[in-house]
Amino acid sequence: MRLTRYYMPTLREKPAEAEIFSHQFMLRGGMIRKLASGIYSFLPLGYRVIRKVEGIVREEMNAKGALEVFLPVVQPAELWRETGRWDRFGKELLRFKDRGEREFCLGPTHEEVITDLVRNELRSYRQLPLNLYQIHIKFRDEIRPRFGLMRAREFIMKDAYSFDADEEGLNRSYQDMYDAYSQIFRRCGLRFTAVEAETGAIGGDVSHEFMVWAEAGEDVIVRCPQCGYTANIEKATFRPLLKDDQDQEGPLEKIHTPRMRTVEEVTGFIGVSPSRLVKTLIYQTEVGFVALMIPGDREVNEAKAARLLGVSELRLAAFDDVEEISGAPVGFAGPIGLKGVRLVADRTLEGMKNVVVGANEEDYHYVNANPGRDFSWDMVGDIVKAKPGDLCSLCGVPLEFSRGIEVGHVFKLGTKYSEAMGAFFLDRDGVERPFFMGCYGIGVTRTAAAAIEQHHDERGIIWPISIAPFECYLLPTNWGRSDIKEVAEALYRELLERGVDVLLDDREERAGVKFNDADLIGVPLRVTIGERGIRKGMCELKLRRGKDVREVPIRDAIGEVVSAKEALFKEVEC
RNA sequence: CGGGGCGUGGCGCAGUCUGGUAGCGCACCAGCUUCGGGAGCUGGGAGUCGGCCGUUCGAAUCGGCUCGCCCCGACCA
């Protein structure tokens, strides 16, 4: 491609709204432009990157025997009502009506559509297993889009759905996808990890997220340096320290704690550490209120608590409800004398003695409260988030915490959707059975953004060659000089012939402008043809990621570029 | 949805308090000089000051309403 015939509006200044590197460099590099909040247009350069990511995804999916389909973005409400998700999905589901007042939504995911597609056609175990996938637009009406492509409302996703006859088959399909995903992200040049994850709105039992390590990531990853256990913070377990307080149980005492609502205020006033206070939080679920008791220095993990309780909805109760249940304003709830709600304790509370709890009375707390003697709980389990200092539940080593970007998510759905929507097949014995389904997503646009978060410097992007918009940037320093121009044209033609994705900067710009644009858009290889070398028959070859500039004879340039390209590909292909 | 902020040429901003000629830098166009890390000079094109209603002789500026965007929080893959 010749730059004079290309459309690459680069910006010298940093756009005000860009907070993270990927957002900033994609805007500045003329790759994306915002149309509305969380909605972006892709310009030629940006779309080339997307196409390259898609190409890798496609190859690896096809290699596992998955078949590409193309499903509608607009989906009828009836389908979503069958699975109950029309009501449960929440406001992320953008709903609207057509002229006939029929209800529709923009697809945020496609389980319903795919299940509907196969339920009438896929009737025999002989046709299984089957894996269908597609790559196209999803729309989720995010409450707060941010960080450019990282959390957009409209985004490109690869989603795949597997259908198997039984659990064993599902396990195989799941492992296939897990392997394909590992291969895909490796080929995209990303450092990543797969972690155990929660299933959220999609549902199912087993799930892994593929996380790209990056400071800008919105997810927290917990990892054991010893055994390699890794999990999303939503899922991470840890080993509770066994407590067997040898202290004598002290006398229960109600003390005055005027206007002290927070853990810090109360424990500071009484003079104990926050871990000695038991927070009692009133939550609302679809089957009534519950009270969660956790140590004062920890946070509730709502996903874990919901799972333990077997509820699908769990949210903090409104202030009014808290007052009605505990008989005191928020901040003074406690287990002693609390009536009418189930009491659920975190397992780290077991064995603790002489703790501080709310007294269910404004401005009062109890000290020396003891489980068994002063109160009891209905249920105990793991309902808190792991925090730094906690130990691996497998090997007891302190866990490490870091940040990541979720670029892929695989789920074992089981029969949740097939049963809800009546998608059955006949097995070998002629018995009707629901499909065992899996679903597998990759955020294509997010993957491109994640690559930038991981591969950039202060000047711009440093694309892994496999997803770079171009492989080689041909930079004649002065287009006005005929000798430079002729060499550049010749190299350009030959590189094209040798299958190199080359961008020729034939603009009549100053060299500095060209160097800066080349660095900004992050093309991995750069060949400079300039006055310094041309008389000696030399040009320069440089890797975007390094500092070294290598002088090579112009007659060897093609071979050098091709082998440099191959070397870079070798790093990411396995 | 709660809190905060911002809408002035393609981008980044000043001007708004204290009403009266709409300005700067970058980008864009033309010419000349320059030419290896975002050149200089000269000339030029481009703005319903987010929108509507109001106050006023007169509104980017004051008032009301409204739309959009950004940040923090709640929420979420």
PDB file of N, CA, C and O (backbone and C1' of nucleotides) in Angstrom, chain A residues 12-13 19 28 34 37 140 142-144 151 201 406 459 510-513 515-517 519 526 530 532 540, chain B residues 1-2 10-13 25-28 34-39 68-77:
ATOM      1  N   ARG A  12      -1.224  14.471  16.116  1.00  0.00           N
ATOM      2  CA  ARG A  12      -0.004  14.765  16.853  1.00  0.00           C
ATOM      3  C   ARG A  12      -0.298  14.836  18.346  1.00  0.00           C
ATOM      4  O   ARG A  12       0.479  14.396  19.167  1.00  0.00           O
ATOM      5  N   GLU A  13      -1.450  15.404  18.681  1.00  0.00           N
ATOM      6  CA  GLU A  13      -1.754  15.597  20.098  1.00  0.00           C
ATOM      7  C   GLU A  13      -2.605  14.458  20.649  1.00  0.00           C
ATOM      8  O   GLU A  13      -3.348  13.814  19.933  1.00  0.00           O
ATOM      9  N   GLU A  19      -7.651   7.585  28.035  1.00  0.00           N
ATOM     10  CA  GLU A  19      -7.028   7.394  29.336  1.00  0.00           C
ATOM     11  C   GLU A  19      -5.996   6.291  29.351  1.00  0.00           C
ATOM     12  O   GLU A  19      -5.097   6.307  30.169  1.00  0.00           O
ATOM     13  N   ARG A  28      -4.841   8.256  17.945  1.00  0.00           N
ATOM     14  CA  ARG A  28      -3.772   9.037  17.332  1.00  0.00           C
ATOM     15  C   ARG A  28      -3.271   8.395  16.041  1.00  0.00           C
ATOM     16  O   ARG A  28      -2.888   9.096  15.104  1.00  0.00           O
ATOM     17  N   LYS A  34     -14.503   7.669  17.371  1.00  0.00           N
ATOM     18  CA  LYS A  34     -15.736   7.452  18.125  1.00  0.00           C
ATOM     19  C   LYS A  34     -16.936   8.048  17.403  1.00  0.00           C
ATOM     20  O   LYS A  34     -16.878   9.171  16.908  1.00  0.00           O
ATOM     21  N   SER A  37     -20.952   7.289  22.454  1.00  0.00           N
ATOM     22  CA  SER A  37     -20.346   6.671  23.631  1.00  0.00           C
ATOM     23  C   SER A  37     -20.258   5.147  23.471  1.00  0.00           C
ATOM     24  O   SER A  37     -21.270   4.488  23.280  1.00  0.00           O
ATOM     25  N   ARG A 140     -23.867  -4.614  23.777  1.00  0.00           N
ATOM     26  CA  ARG A 140     -24.293  -4.629  25.178  1.00  0.00           C
ATOM     27  C   ARG A 140     -24.324  -3.194  25.651  1.00  0.00           C
ATOM     28  O   ARG A 140     -23.340  -2.472  25.555  1.00  0.00           O
ATOM     29  N   GLU A 142     -23.682  -1.109  27.865  1.00  0.00           N
ATOM     30  CA  GLU A 142     -22.902  -0.961  29.080  1.00  0.00           C
ATOM     31  C   GLU A 142     -23.316   0.254  29.861  1.00  0.00           C
ATOM     32  O   GLU A 142     -23.546   1.327  29.301  1.00  0.00           O
ATOM     33  N   ILE A 143     -23.349   0.086  31.168  1.00  0.00           N
ATOM     34  CA  ILE A 143     -23.722   1.179  32.057  1.00  0.00           C
ATOM     35  C   ILE A 143     -22.718   2.319  31.932  1.00  0.00           C
ATOM     36  O   ILE A 143     -23.059   3.484  31.952  1.00  0.00           O
ATOM     37  N   ARG A 144     -21.446   1.947  31.781  1.00  0.00           N
ATOM     38  CA  ARG A 144     -20.437   2.995  31.609  1.00  0.00           C
ATOM     39  C   ARG A 144     -19.337   2.520  30.677  1.00  0.00           C
ATOM     40  O   ARG A 144     -18.376   1.913  31.106  1.00  0.00           O
ATOM     41  N   ARG A 151     -13.830  -1.379  26.785  1.00  0.00           N
ATOM     42  CA  ARG A 151     -15.189  -1.600  27.274  1.00  0.00           C
ATOM     43  C   ARG A 151     -16.151  -0.786  26.426  1.00  0.00           C
ATOM     44  O   ARG A 151     -16.603   0.280  26.817  1.00  0.00           O
ATOM     45  N   ALA A 201     -23.939 -14.017  33.768  1.00  0.00           N
ATOM     46  CA  ALA A 201     -25.237 -14.035  33.089  1.00  0.00           C
ATOM     47  C   ALA A 201     -25.368 -15.171  32.084  1.00  0.00           C
ATOM     48  O   ALA A 201     -26.459 -15.548  31.690  1.00  0.00           O
ATOM     49  N   GLU A 406      -9.708  -9.444  30.291  1.00  0.00           N
ATOM     50  CA  GLU A 406     -10.379 -10.656  29.852  1.00  0.00           C
ATOM     51  C   GLU A 406     -10.577 -10.594  28.338  1.00  0.00           C
ATOM     52  O   GLU A 406     -11.335  -9.773  27.846  1.00  0.00           O
ATOM     53  N   ARG A 459       6.410   6.210  22.315  1.00  0.00           N
ATOM     54  CA  ARG A 459       6.180   6.735  20.965  1.00  0.00           C
ATOM     55  C   ARG A 459       4.934   6.164  20.298  1.00  0.00           C
ATOM     56  O   ARG A 459       4.398   6.753  19.368  1.00  0.00           O
ATOM     57  N   ARG A 510       8.483  15.559   5.562  1.00  0.00           N
ATOM     58  CA  ARG A 510       9.837  15.532   6.099  1.00  0.00           C
ATOM     59  C   ARG A 510      10.073  14.187   6.775  1.00  0.00           C
ATOM     60  O   ARG A 510       9.140  13.535   7.250  1.00  0.00           O
ATOM     61  N   ALA A 511      11.328  13.813   6.836  1.00  0.00           N
ATOM     62  CA  ALA A 511      11.660  12.503   7.394  1.00  0.00           C
ATOM     63  C   ALA A 511      11.138  12.343   8.817  1.00  0.00           C
ATOM     64  O   ALA A 511      10.632  11.277   9.195  1.00  0.00           O
ATOM     65  N   GLY A 512      11.237  13.411   9.597  1.00  0.00           N
ATOM     66  CA  GLY A 512      10.803  13.322  10.997  1.00  0.00           C
ATOM     67  C   GLY A 512       9.354  12.931  11.130  1.00  0.00           C
ATOM     68  O   GLY A 512       8.976  12.147  12.012  1.00  0.00           O
ATOM     69  N   VAL A 513       8.530  13.497  10.264  1.00  0.00           N
ATOM     70  CA  VAL A 513       7.110  13.173  10.286  1.00  0.00           C
ATOM     71  C   VAL A 513       6.912  11.692  10.011  1.00  0.00           C
ATOM     72  O   VAL A 513       6.139  11.002  10.678  1.00  0.00           O
ATOM     73  N   PHE A 515       9.118   9.200  10.382  1.00  0.00           N
ATOM     74  CA  PHE A 515       9.623   8.373  11.487  1.00  0.00           C
ATOM     75  C   PHE A 515       8.603   8.322  12.625  1.00  0.00           C
ATOM     76  O   PHE A 515       8.339   7.275  13.215  1.00  0.00           O
ATOM     77  N   ASN A 516       8.038   9.466  12.916  1.00  0.00           N
ATOM     78  CA  ASN A 516       7.087   9.506  14.026  1.00  0.00           C
ATOM     79  C   ASN A 516       5.824   8.718  13.728  1.00  0.00           C
ATOM     80  O   ASN A 516       5.298   8.020  14.603  1.00  0.00           O
ATOM     81  N   ASP A 517       5.320   8.830  12.510  1.00  0.00           N
ATOM     82  CA  ASP A 517       4.128   8.063  12.151  1.00  0.00           C
ATOM     83  C   ASP A 517       4.413   6.562  12.159  1.00  0.00           C
ATOM     84  O   ASP A 517       3.598   5.766  12.618  1.00  0.00           O
ATOM     85  N   ASP A 519       6.574   4.974  13.972  1.00  0.00           N
ATOM     86  CA  ASP A 519       6.635   4.509  15.355  1.00  0.00           C
ATOM     87  C   ASP A 519       5.235   4.458  15.974  1.00  0.00           C
ATOM     88  O   ASP A 519       4.896   3.537  16.702  1.00  0.00           O
ATOM     89  N   ARG A 526      11.066  -1.759   9.774  1.00  0.00           N
ATOM     90  CA  ARG A 526      11.161  -0.493   9.053  1.00  0.00           C
ATOM     91  C   ARG A 526      12.409  -0.498   8.188  1.00  0.00           C
ATOM     92  O   ARG A 526      13.497  -0.846   8.650  1.00  0.00           O
ATOM     93  N   GLY A 530      17.680   6.514   2.600  1.00  0.00           N
ATOM     94  CA  GLY A 530      17.968   7.924   2.769  1.00  0.00           C
ATOM     95  C   GLY A 530      19.299   8.317   2.165  1.00  0.00           C
ATOM     96  O   GLY A 530      20.064   7.477   1.676  1.00  0.00           O
ATOM     97  N   ARG A 532      21.953   9.258   3.546  1.00  0.00           N
ATOM     98  CA  ARG A 532      23.149   8.762   4.231  1.00  0.00           C
ATOM     99  C   ARG A 532      23.702   7.506   3.576  1.00  0.00           C
ATOM    100  O   ARG A 532      24.904   7.316   3.491  1.00  0.00           O
ATOM    101  N   GLU A 540      18.683   1.014   5.562  1.00  0.00           N
ATOM    102  CA  GLU A 540      18.702   0.658   6.978  1.00  0.00           C
ATOM    103  C   GLU A 540      17.504  -0.202   7.324  1.00  0.00           C
ATOM    104  O   GLU A 540      16.385   0.060   6.874  1.00  0.00           O
TER     105      GLU A 540
ATOM    106  P     C B   1     -31.496   7.783  34.359  1.00  0.00           P
ATOM    107  O5'   C B   1     -31.008   7.511  35.855  1.00  0.00           O
ATOM    108  C5'   C B   1     -31.929   7.391  36.926  1.00  0.00           C
ATOM    109  C4'   C B   1     -31.154   7.054  38.167  1.00  0.00           C
ATOM    110  C3'   C B   1     -30.198   8.127  38.667  1.00  0.00           C
ATOM    111  O3'   C B   1     -30.874   9.142  39.389  1.00  0.00           O
ATOM    112  C1'   C B   1     -29.097   6.041  38.706  1.00  0.00           C
ATOM    113  P     G B   2     -30.216  10.614  39.443  1.00  0.00           P
ATOM    114  O5'   G B   2     -29.082  10.451  40.545  1.00  0.00           O
ATOM    115  C5'   G B   2     -29.415  10.531  41.935  1.00  0.00           C
ATOM    116  C4'   G B   2     -28.154  10.454  42.765  1.00  0.00           C
ATOM    117  C3'   G B   2     -27.125  11.539  42.488  1.00  0.00           C
ATOM    118  O3'   G B   2     -27.409  12.762  43.149  1.00  0.00           O
ATOM    119  C1'   G B   2     -26.046   9.462  42.468  1.00  0.00           C
ATOM    120  P     G B  10     -15.117  21.262  12.107  1.00  0.00           P
ATOM    121  O5'   G B  10     -14.121  20.081  12.463  1.00  0.00           O
ATOM    122  C5'   G B  10     -14.481  18.730  12.183  1.00  0.00           C
ATOM    123  C4'   G B  10     -13.244  17.894  12.331  1.00  0.00           C
ATOM    124  C3'   G B  10     -12.553  18.018  13.673  1.00  0.00           C
ATOM    125  O3'   G B  10     -13.081  17.099  14.609  1.00  0.00           O
ATOM    126  C1'   G B  10     -10.978  18.368  11.938  1.00  0.00           C
ATOM    127  P     C B  11     -13.143  17.501  16.159  1.00  0.00           P
ATOM    128  O5'   C B  11     -11.625  17.433  16.599  1.00  0.00           O
ATOM    129  C5'   C B  11     -10.965  16.186  16.741  1.00  0.00           C
ATOM    130  C4'   C B  11      -9.567  16.400  17.262  1.00  0.00           C
ATOM    131  C3'   C B  11      -9.473  17.216  18.537  1.00  0.00           C
ATOM    132  O3'   C B  11      -9.705  16.445  19.696  1.00  0.00           O
ATOM    133  C1'   C B  11      -7.932  18.051  16.973  1.00  0.00           C
ATOM    134  P     G B  12     -10.321  17.166  20.985  1.00  0.00           P
ATOM    135  O5'   G B  12      -9.125  18.077  21.489  1.00  0.00           O
ATOM    136  C5'   G B  12      -7.930  17.495  21.989  1.00  0.00           C
ATOM    137  C4'   G B  12      -6.959  18.566  22.390  1.00  0.00           C
ATOM    138  C3'   G B  12      -7.516  19.636  23.315  1.00  0.00           C
ATOM    139  O3'   G B  12      -7.569  19.196  24.660  1.00  0.00           O
ATOM    140  C1'   G B  12      -6.277  20.650  21.592  1.00  0.00           C
ATOM    141  P     C B  13      -8.657  19.824  25.637  1.00  0.00           P
ATOM    142  O5'   C B  13      -8.651  21.363  25.222  1.00  0.00           O
ATOM    143  C5'   C B  13      -8.807  22.356  26.194  1.00  0.00           C
ATOM    144  C4'   C B  13      -8.027  23.584  25.798  1.00  0.00           C
ATOM    145  C3'   C B  13      -8.700  24.913  26.137  1.00  0.00           C
ATOM    146  O3'   C B  13      -8.533  25.256  27.509  1.00  0.00           O
ATOM    147  C1'   C B  13      -7.826  25.017  23.947  1.00  0.00           C
ATOM    148  P     G B  25      -1.363  31.103  16.109  1.00  0.00           P
ATOM    149  O5'   G B  25      -1.077  29.636  16.657  1.00  0.00           O
ATOM    150  C5'   G B  25      -0.060  29.421  17.628  1.00  0.00           C
ATOM    151  C4'   G B  25      -0.077  27.982  18.078  1.00  0.00           C
ATOM    152  C3'   G B  25      -0.086  26.947  16.957  1.00  0.00           C
ATOM    153  O3'   G B  25       1.197  26.706  16.422  1.00  0.00           O
ATOM    154  C1'   G B  25      -1.740  26.393  18.543  1.00  0.00           C
ATOM    155  P     C B  26       1.353  26.260  14.920  1.00  0.00           P
ATOM    156  O5'   C B  26       0.681  24.810  14.880  1.00  0.00           O
ATOM    157  C5'   C B  26       1.341  23.687  15.449  1.00  0.00           C
ATOM    158  C4'   C B  26       0.433  22.483  15.453  1.00  0.00           C
ATOM    159  C3'   C B  26      -0.020  21.986  14.081  1.00  0.00           C
ATOM    160  O3'   C B  26       0.967  21.213  13.427  1.00  0.00           O
ATOM    161  C1'   C B  26      -1.865  22.044  15.550  1.00  0.00           C
ATOM    162  P     A B  27       1.058  21.243  11.839  1.00  0.00           P
ATOM    163  O5'   A B  27      -0.349  20.632  11.394  1.00  0.00           O
ATOM    164  C5'   A B  27      -0.621  19.242  11.538  1.00  0.00           C
ATOM    165  C4'   A B  27      -2.034  18.933  11.098  1.00  0.00           C
ATOM    166  C3'   A B  27      -2.375  19.327   9.657  1.00  0.00           C
ATOM    167  O3'   A B  27      -1.958  18.347   8.734  1.00  0.00           O
ATOM    168  C1'   A B  27      -4.074  20.092  11.105  1.00  0.00           C
ATOM    169  P     C B  28      -1.479  18.787   7.279  1.00  0.00           P
ATOM    170  O5'   C B  28      -2.806  19.415   6.653  1.00  0.00           O
ATOM    171  C5'   C B  28      -3.933  18.603   6.369  1.00  0.00           C
ATOM    172  C4'   C B  28      -4.996  19.422   5.692  1.00  0.00           C
ATOM    173  C3'   C B  28      -4.527  20.220   4.493  1.00  0.00           C
ATOM    174  O3'   C B  28      -4.475  19.427   3.318  1.00  0.00           O
ATOM    175  C1'   C B  28      -5.814  21.607   5.887  1.00  0.00           C
ATOM    176  P     U B  34      16.708  25.883  -0.458  1.00  0.00           P
ATOM    177  O5'   U B  34      16.125  25.207   0.842  1.00  0.00           O
ATOM    178  C5'   U B  34      16.945  25.037   1.984  1.00  0.00           C
ATOM    179  C4'   U B  34      16.139  24.535   3.152  1.00  0.00           C
ATOM    180  C3'   U B  34      16.234  23.036   3.404  1.00  0.00           C
ATOM    181  O3'   U B  34      17.433  22.721   4.084  1.00  0.00           O
ATOM    182  C1'   U B  34      13.985  23.726   3.627  1.00  0.00           C
ATOM    183  P     C B  35      18.296  21.516   3.502  1.00  0.00           P
ATOM    184  O5'   C B  35      17.548  20.243   4.109  1.00  0.00           O
ATOM    185  C5'   C B  35      17.054  20.245   5.435  1.00  0.00           C
ATOM    186  C4'   C B  35      16.018  19.145   5.551  1.00  0.00           C
ATOM    187  C3'   C B  35      16.575  17.791   5.121  1.00  0.00           C
ATOM    188  O3'   C B  35      16.154  16.798   6.022  1.00  0.00           O
ATOM    189  C1'   C B  35      14.620  18.321   3.871  1.00  0.00           C
ATOM    190  P     G B  36      17.206  16.090   6.997  1.00  0.00           P
ATOM    191  O5'   G B  36      16.100  15.570   7.994  1.00  0.00           O
ATOM    192  C5'   G B  36      15.483  14.315   7.853  1.00  0.00           C
ATOM    193  C4'   G B  36      15.893  13.420   9.017  1.00  0.00           C
ATOM    194  C3'   G B  36      17.185  13.841   9.708  1.00  0.00           C
ATOM    195  O3'   G B  36      17.171  13.482  11.078  1.00  0.00           O
ATOM    196  C1'   G B  36      17.430  11.709   8.756  1.00  0.00           C
ATOM    197  P     G B  37      16.389  14.356  12.128  1.00  0.00           P
ATOM    198  O5'   G B  37      14.956  13.695  11.909  1.00  0.00           O
ATOM    199  C5'   G B  37      13.779  14.500  11.833  1.00  0.00           C
ATOM    200  C4'   G B  37      12.894  14.166  13.009  1.00  0.00           C
ATOM    201  C3'   G B  37      13.447  14.562  14.364  1.00  0.00           C
ATOM    202  O3'   G B  37      12.383  14.979  15.180  1.00  0.00           O
ATOM    203  C1'   G B  37      13.059  12.256  14.341  1.00  0.00           C
ATOM    204  P     G B  38      11.935  16.569  14.942  1.00  0.00           P
ATOM    205  O5'   G B  38      10.862  16.385  13.806  1.00  0.00           O
ATOM    206  C5'   G B  38       9.718  15.621  14.065  1.00  0.00           C
ATOM    207  C4'   G B  38       8.569  16.175  13.291  1.00  0.00           C
ATOM    208  C3'   G B  38       8.145  17.584  13.707  1.00  0.00           C
ATOM    209  O3'   G B  38       7.589  18.176  12.535  1.00  0.00           O
ATOM    210  C1'   G B  38       6.392  16.081  14.107  1.00  0.00           C
ATOM    211  P     A B  39       8.434  19.012  11.538  1.00  0.00           P
ATOM    212  O5'   A B  39       8.935  20.261  12.378  1.00  0.00           O
ATOM    213  C5'   A B  39       8.460  21.530  12.105  1.00  0.00           C
ATOM    214  C4'   A B  39       9.597  22.386  11.581  1.00  0.00           C
ATOM    215  C3'   A B  39       9.145  23.787  11.195  1.00  0.00           C
ATOM    216  O3'   A B  39       9.113  24.616  12.341  1.00  0.00           O
ATOM    217  C1'   A B  39      10.517  22.858   9.499  1.00  0.00           C
ATOM    218  P     G B  68     -28.902  12.161  24.926  1.00  0.00           P
ATOM    219  O5'   G B  68     -27.405  12.563  24.543  1.00  0.00           O
ATOM    220  C5'   G B  68     -26.976  12.501  23.196  1.00  0.00           C
ATOM    221  C4'   G B  68     -25.626  13.145  23.051  1.00  0.00           C
ATOM    222  C3'   G B  68     -24.522  12.555  23.910  1.00  0.00           C
ATOM    223  O3'   G B  68     -24.003  11.368  23.347  1.00  0.00           O
ATOM    224  C1'   G B  68     -24.419  14.902  24.028  1.00  0.00           C
ATOM    225  P     C B  69     -23.391  10.251  24.338  1.00  0.00           P
ATOM    226  O5'   C B  69     -22.004  10.900  24.789  1.00  0.00           O
ATOM    227  C5'   C B  69     -20.980  11.126  23.843  1.00  0.00           C
ATOM    228  C4'   C B  69     -19.883  11.959  24.449  1.00  0.00           C
ATOM    229  C3'   C B  69     -19.245  11.395  25.712  1.00  0.00           C
ATOM    230  O3'   C B  69     -18.313  10.376  25.434  1.00  0.00           O
ATOM    231  C1'   C B  69     -19.667  13.689  26.021  1.00  0.00           C
ATOM    232  P     C B  70     -18.030   9.266  26.537  1.00  0.00           P
ATOM    233  O5'   C B  70     -17.107  10.046  27.573  1.00  0.00           O
ATOM    234  C5'   C B  70     -15.824  10.502  27.194  1.00  0.00           C
ATOM    235  C4'   C B  70     -15.209  11.303  28.307  1.00  0.00           C
ATOM    236  C3'   C B  70     -15.144  10.601  29.657  1.00  0.00           C
ATOM    237  O3'   C B  70     -14.055   9.696  29.734  1.00  0.00           O
ATOM    238  C1'   C B  70     -15.954  12.786  29.963  1.00  0.00           C
ATOM    239  P     C B  71     -14.169   8.443  30.720  1.00  0.00           P
ATOM    240  O5'   C B  71     -13.982   9.107  32.157  1.00  0.00           O
ATOM    241  C5'   C B  71     -12.737   9.669  32.534  1.00  0.00           C
ATOM    242  C4'   C B  71     -12.849  10.312  33.894  1.00  0.00           C
ATOM    243  C3'   C B  71     -13.367   9.411  35.004  1.00  0.00           C
ATOM    244  O3'   C B  71     -12.366   8.558  35.522  1.00  0.00           O
ATOM    245  C1'   C B  71     -14.494  11.465  35.104  1.00  0.00           C
ATOM    246  P     C B  72     -12.797   7.120  36.095  1.00  0.00           P
ATOM    247  O5'   C B  72     -13.464   7.474  37.503  1.00  0.00           O
ATOM    248  C5'   C B  72     -12.702   8.049  38.547  1.00  0.00           C
ATOM    249  C4'   C B  72     -13.575   8.314  39.739  1.00  0.00           C
ATOM    250  C3'   C B  72     -14.451   7.152  40.189  1.00  0.00           C
ATOM    251  O3'   C B  72     -13.757   6.203  40.959  1.00  0.00           O
ATOM    252  C1'   C B  72     -15.751   9.112  40.117  1.00  0.00           C
ATOM    253  P     G B  73     -14.174   4.664  40.869  1.00  0.00           P
ATOM    254  O5'   G B  73     -15.626   4.669  41.513  1.00  0.00           O
ATOM    255  C5'   G B  73     -15.790   4.825  42.924  1.00  0.00           C
ATOM    256  C4'   G B  73     -17.241   4.938  43.279  1.00  0.00           C
ATOM    257  C3'   G B  73     -18.099   3.708  42.996  1.00  0.00           C
ATOM    258  O3'   G B  73     -17.935   2.710  43.985  1.00  0.00           O
ATOM    259  C1'   G B  73     -19.251   5.670  42.358  1.00  0.00           C
ATOM    260  P     A B  74     -18.106   1.179  43.612  1.00  0.00           P
ATOM    261  O5'   A B  74     -19.680   1.039  43.423  1.00  0.00           O
ATOM    262  C5'   A B  74     -20.532   0.879  44.550  1.00  0.00           C
ATOM    263  C4'   A B  74     -21.971   0.902  44.091  1.00  0.00           C
ATOM    264  C3'   A B  74     -22.367  -0.209  43.135  1.00  0.00           C
ATOM    265  O3'   A B  74     -22.764  -1.389  43.821  1.00  0.00           O
ATOM    266  C1'   A B  74     -23.056   1.863  42.245  1.00  0.00           C
ATOM    267  P     C B  75     -22.273  -2.809  43.358  1.00  0.00           P
ATOM    268  O5'   C B  75     -22.875  -2.918  41.881  1.00  0.00           O
ATOM    269  C5'   C B  75     -24.246  -3.243  41.662  1.00  0.00           C
ATOM    270  C4'   C B  75     -24.508  -3.218  40.177  1.00  0.00           C
ATOM    271  C3'   C B  75     -23.766  -4.297  39.377  1.00  0.00           C
ATOM    272  O3'   C B  75     -24.454  -5.535  39.359  1.00  0.00           O
ATOM    273  C1'   C B  75     -23.434  -2.201  38.351  1.00  0.00           C
ATOM    274  P     C B  76     -23.615  -6.911  39.201  1.00  0.00           P
ATOM    275  O5'   C B  76     -23.078  -6.807  37.700  1.00  0.00           O
ATOM    276  C5'   C B  76     -23.938  -7.119  36.619  1.00  0.00           C
ATOM    277  C4'   C B  76     -23.282  -6.770  35.316  1.00  0.00           C
ATOM    278  C3'   C B  76     -22.138  -7.678  34.872  1.00  0.00           C
ATOM    279  O3'   C B  76     -22.621  -8.843  34.228  1.00  0.00           O
ATOM    280  C1'   C B  76     -21.456  -5.442  34.650  1.00  0.00           C
ATOM    281  P     A B  77     -21.802 -10.245  34.365  1.00  0.00           P
ATOM    282  O5'   A B  77     -20.912 -10.296  33.036  1.00  0.00           O
ATOM    283  C5'   A B  77     -21.006 -11.441  32.270  1.00  0.00           C
ATOM    284  C4'   A B  77     -19.680 -11.615  31.564  1.00  0.00           C
ATOM    285  C3'   A B  77     -18.506 -11.101  32.389  1.00  0.00           C
ATOM    286  O3'   A B  77     -17.645 -12.157  32.721  1.00  0.00           O
ATOM    287  C1'   A B  77     -18.469 -10.243  30.144  1.00  0.00           C
TER     288        A B  77
END
